[in-house]
PDB file of C-alpha atoms in Angstrom:
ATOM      1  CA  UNK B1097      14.050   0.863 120.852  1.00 51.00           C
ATOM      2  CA  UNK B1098      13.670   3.970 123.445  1.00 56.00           C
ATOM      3  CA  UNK B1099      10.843   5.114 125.369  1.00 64.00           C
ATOM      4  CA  UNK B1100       9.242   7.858 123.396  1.00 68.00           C
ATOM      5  CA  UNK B1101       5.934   5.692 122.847  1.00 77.00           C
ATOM      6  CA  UNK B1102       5.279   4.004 126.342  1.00 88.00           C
ATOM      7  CA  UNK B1103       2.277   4.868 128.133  1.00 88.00           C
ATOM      8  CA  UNK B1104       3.284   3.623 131.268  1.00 88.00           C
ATOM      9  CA  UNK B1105       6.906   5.757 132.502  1.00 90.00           C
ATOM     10  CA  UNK B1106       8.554   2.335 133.833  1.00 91.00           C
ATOM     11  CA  UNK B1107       7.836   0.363 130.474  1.00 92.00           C
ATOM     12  CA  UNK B1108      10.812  -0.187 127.598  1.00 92.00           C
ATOM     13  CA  UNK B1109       9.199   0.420 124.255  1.00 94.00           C
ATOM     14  CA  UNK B1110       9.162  -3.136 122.542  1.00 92.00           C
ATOM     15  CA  UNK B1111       6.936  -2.807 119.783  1.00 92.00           C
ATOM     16  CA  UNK B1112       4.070  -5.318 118.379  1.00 92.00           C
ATOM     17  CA  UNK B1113       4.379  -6.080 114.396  1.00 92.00           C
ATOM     18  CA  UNK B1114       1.876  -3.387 113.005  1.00 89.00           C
ATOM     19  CA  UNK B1115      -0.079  -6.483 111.960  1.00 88.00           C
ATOM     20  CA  UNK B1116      -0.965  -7.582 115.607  1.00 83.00           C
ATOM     21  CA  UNK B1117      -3.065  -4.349 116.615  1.00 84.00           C
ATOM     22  CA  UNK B1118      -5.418  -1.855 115.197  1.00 82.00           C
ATOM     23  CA  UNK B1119      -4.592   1.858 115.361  1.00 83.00           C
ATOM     24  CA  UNK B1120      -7.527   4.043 117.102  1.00 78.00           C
ATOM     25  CA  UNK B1121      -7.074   7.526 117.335  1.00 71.00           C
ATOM     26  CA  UNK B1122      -9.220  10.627 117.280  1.00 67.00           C
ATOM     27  CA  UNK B1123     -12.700  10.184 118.175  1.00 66.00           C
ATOM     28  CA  UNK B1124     -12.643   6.651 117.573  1.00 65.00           C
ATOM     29  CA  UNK B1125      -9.858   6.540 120.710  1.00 68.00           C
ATOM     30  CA  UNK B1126     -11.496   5.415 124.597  1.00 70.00           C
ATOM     31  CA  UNK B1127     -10.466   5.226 127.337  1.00 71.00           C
ATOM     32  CA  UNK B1128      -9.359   1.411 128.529  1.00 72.00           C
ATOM     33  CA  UNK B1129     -12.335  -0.241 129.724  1.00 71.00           C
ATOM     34  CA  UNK B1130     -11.235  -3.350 130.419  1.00 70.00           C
ATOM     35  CA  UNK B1131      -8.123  -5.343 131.859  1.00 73.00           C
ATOM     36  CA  UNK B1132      -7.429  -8.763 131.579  1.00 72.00           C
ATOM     37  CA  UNK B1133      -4.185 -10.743 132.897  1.00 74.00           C
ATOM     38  CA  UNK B1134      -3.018 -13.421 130.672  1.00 73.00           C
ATOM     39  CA  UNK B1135      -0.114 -16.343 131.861  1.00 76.00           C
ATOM     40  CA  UNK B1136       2.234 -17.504 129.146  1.00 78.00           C
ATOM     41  CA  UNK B1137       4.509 -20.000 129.864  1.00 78.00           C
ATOM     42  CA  UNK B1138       6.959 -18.875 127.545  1.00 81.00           C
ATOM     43  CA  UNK B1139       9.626 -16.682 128.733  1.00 82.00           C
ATOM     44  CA  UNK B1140       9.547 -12.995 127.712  1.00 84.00           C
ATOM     45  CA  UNK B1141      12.064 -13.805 124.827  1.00 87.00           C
ATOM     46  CA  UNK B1142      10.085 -15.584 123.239  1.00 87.00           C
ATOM     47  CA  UNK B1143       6.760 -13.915 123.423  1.00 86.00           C
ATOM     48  CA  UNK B1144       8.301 -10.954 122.458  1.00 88.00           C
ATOM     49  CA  UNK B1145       9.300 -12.836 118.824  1.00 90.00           C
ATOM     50  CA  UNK B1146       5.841 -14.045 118.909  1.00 87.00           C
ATOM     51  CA  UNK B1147       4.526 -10.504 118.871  1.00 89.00           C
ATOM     52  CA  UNK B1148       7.036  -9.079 116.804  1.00 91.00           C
ATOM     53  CA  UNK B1149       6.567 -11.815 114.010  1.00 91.00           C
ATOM     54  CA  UNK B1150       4.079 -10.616 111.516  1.00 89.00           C
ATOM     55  CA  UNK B1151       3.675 -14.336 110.128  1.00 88.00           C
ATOM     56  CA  UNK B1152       2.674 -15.188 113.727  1.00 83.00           C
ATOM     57  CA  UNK B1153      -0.304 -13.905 115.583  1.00 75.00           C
ATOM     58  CA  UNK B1154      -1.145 -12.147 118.855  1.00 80.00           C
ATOM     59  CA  UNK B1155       0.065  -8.610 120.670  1.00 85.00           C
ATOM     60  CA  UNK B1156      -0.574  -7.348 123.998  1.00 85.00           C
ATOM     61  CA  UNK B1157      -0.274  -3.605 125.435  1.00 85.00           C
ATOM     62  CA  UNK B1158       1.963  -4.990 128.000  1.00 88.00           C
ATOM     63  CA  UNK B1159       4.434  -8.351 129.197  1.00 88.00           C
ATOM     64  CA  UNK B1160       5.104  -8.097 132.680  1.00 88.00           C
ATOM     65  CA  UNK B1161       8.841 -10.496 133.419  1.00 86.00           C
ATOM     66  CA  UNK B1162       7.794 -12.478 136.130  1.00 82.00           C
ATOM     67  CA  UNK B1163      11.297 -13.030 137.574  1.00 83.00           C
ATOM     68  CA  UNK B1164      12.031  -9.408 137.607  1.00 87.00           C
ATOM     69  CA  UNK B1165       9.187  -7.191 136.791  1.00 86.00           C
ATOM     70  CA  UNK B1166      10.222  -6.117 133.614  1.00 88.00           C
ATOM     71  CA  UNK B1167       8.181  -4.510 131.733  1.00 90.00           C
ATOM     72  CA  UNK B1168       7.947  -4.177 127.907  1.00 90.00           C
ATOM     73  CA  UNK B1169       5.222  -1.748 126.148  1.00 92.00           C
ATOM     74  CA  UNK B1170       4.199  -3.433 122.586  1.00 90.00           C
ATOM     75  CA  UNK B1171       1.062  -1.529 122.104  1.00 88.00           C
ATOM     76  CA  UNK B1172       0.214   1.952 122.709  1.00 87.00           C
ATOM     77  CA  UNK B1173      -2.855   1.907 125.028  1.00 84.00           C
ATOM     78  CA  UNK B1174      -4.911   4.238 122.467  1.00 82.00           C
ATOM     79  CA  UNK B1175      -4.673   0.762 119.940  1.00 84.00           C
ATOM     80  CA  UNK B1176      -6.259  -2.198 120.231  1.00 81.00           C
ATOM     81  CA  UNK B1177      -4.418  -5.360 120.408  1.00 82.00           C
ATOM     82  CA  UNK B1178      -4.877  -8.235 118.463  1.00 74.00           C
ATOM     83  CA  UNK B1179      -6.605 -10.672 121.376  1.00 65.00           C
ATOM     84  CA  UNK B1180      -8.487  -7.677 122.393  1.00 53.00           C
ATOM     85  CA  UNK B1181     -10.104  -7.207 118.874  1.00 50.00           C
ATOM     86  CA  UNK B1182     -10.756 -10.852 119.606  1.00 51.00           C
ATOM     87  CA  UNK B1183     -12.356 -10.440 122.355  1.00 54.00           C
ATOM     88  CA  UNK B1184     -14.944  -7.720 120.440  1.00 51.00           C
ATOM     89  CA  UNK B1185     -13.875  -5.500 122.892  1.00 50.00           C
ATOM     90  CA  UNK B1186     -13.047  -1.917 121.763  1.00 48.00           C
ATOM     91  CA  UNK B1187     -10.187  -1.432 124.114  1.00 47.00           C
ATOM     92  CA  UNK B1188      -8.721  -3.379 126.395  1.00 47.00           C
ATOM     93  CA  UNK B1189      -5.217  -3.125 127.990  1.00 45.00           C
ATOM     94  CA  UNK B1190      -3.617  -6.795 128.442  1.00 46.00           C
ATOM     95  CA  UNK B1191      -0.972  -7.469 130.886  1.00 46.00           C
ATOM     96  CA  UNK B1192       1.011 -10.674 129.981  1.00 48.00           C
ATOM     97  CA  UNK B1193       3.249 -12.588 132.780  1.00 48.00           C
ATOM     98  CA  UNK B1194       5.896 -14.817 130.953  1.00 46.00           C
ATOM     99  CA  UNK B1195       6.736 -17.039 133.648  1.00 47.00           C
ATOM    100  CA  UNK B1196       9.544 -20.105 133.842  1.00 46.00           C
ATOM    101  CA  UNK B1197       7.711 -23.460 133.539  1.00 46.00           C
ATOM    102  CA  UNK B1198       7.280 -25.332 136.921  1.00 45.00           C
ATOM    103  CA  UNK B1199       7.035 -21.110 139.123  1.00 42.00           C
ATOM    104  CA  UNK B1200       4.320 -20.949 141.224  1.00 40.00           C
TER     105      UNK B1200
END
């Protein structure tokens, strides 16, 4: 998909369905106030479908591969993802580790 939109310089660009996060911009857009870490135990493939699915719910700004460090941009960090709207947070930039059942 490129880089052009990643926030971080090592991130691919894998992007959220449009569905799964909220667009801020202008003087609605913060800075990130908030991180939170959040285990899957699917592996990346997977929650990347997940996110990309717009009959499905759920987005984060970033999944982190746990066996290689990987990591995959879905939401810009000016947007709010979808479990951070849940959250009634404004912004809030979520890390995701897919991880291989049975890892430490």
């Amino acid at each position: 998909m490129g880089n052009a939109f990643v926030d971080y310089p090592s991130a691919r660009w894998v992007p959220a369905a449009a569905s799964h996060y909220t667009s801020v911009a202008g003087p609605e857009a913060r800075p990130v106030e908030y991180v939170v870490i959040h285990l899957t135990t699917n592996p990346s493939p997977v929650t990347v479908d997940i996110f990309q699915d717009p009959d499905r719910g759920g987005s984060a700004h970033y999944l982190v591969r746990a066996a290689d460090g990987h990591v995959a941009q879905c939401v810009r960090e000016a947007d709010v993802a979808r479990t951070a709207r849940a959250l009634g947070r404004r912004r809030c930039s979520r890390p995701v580790v897919a991880r291989r059942r049975g890892l430490p």
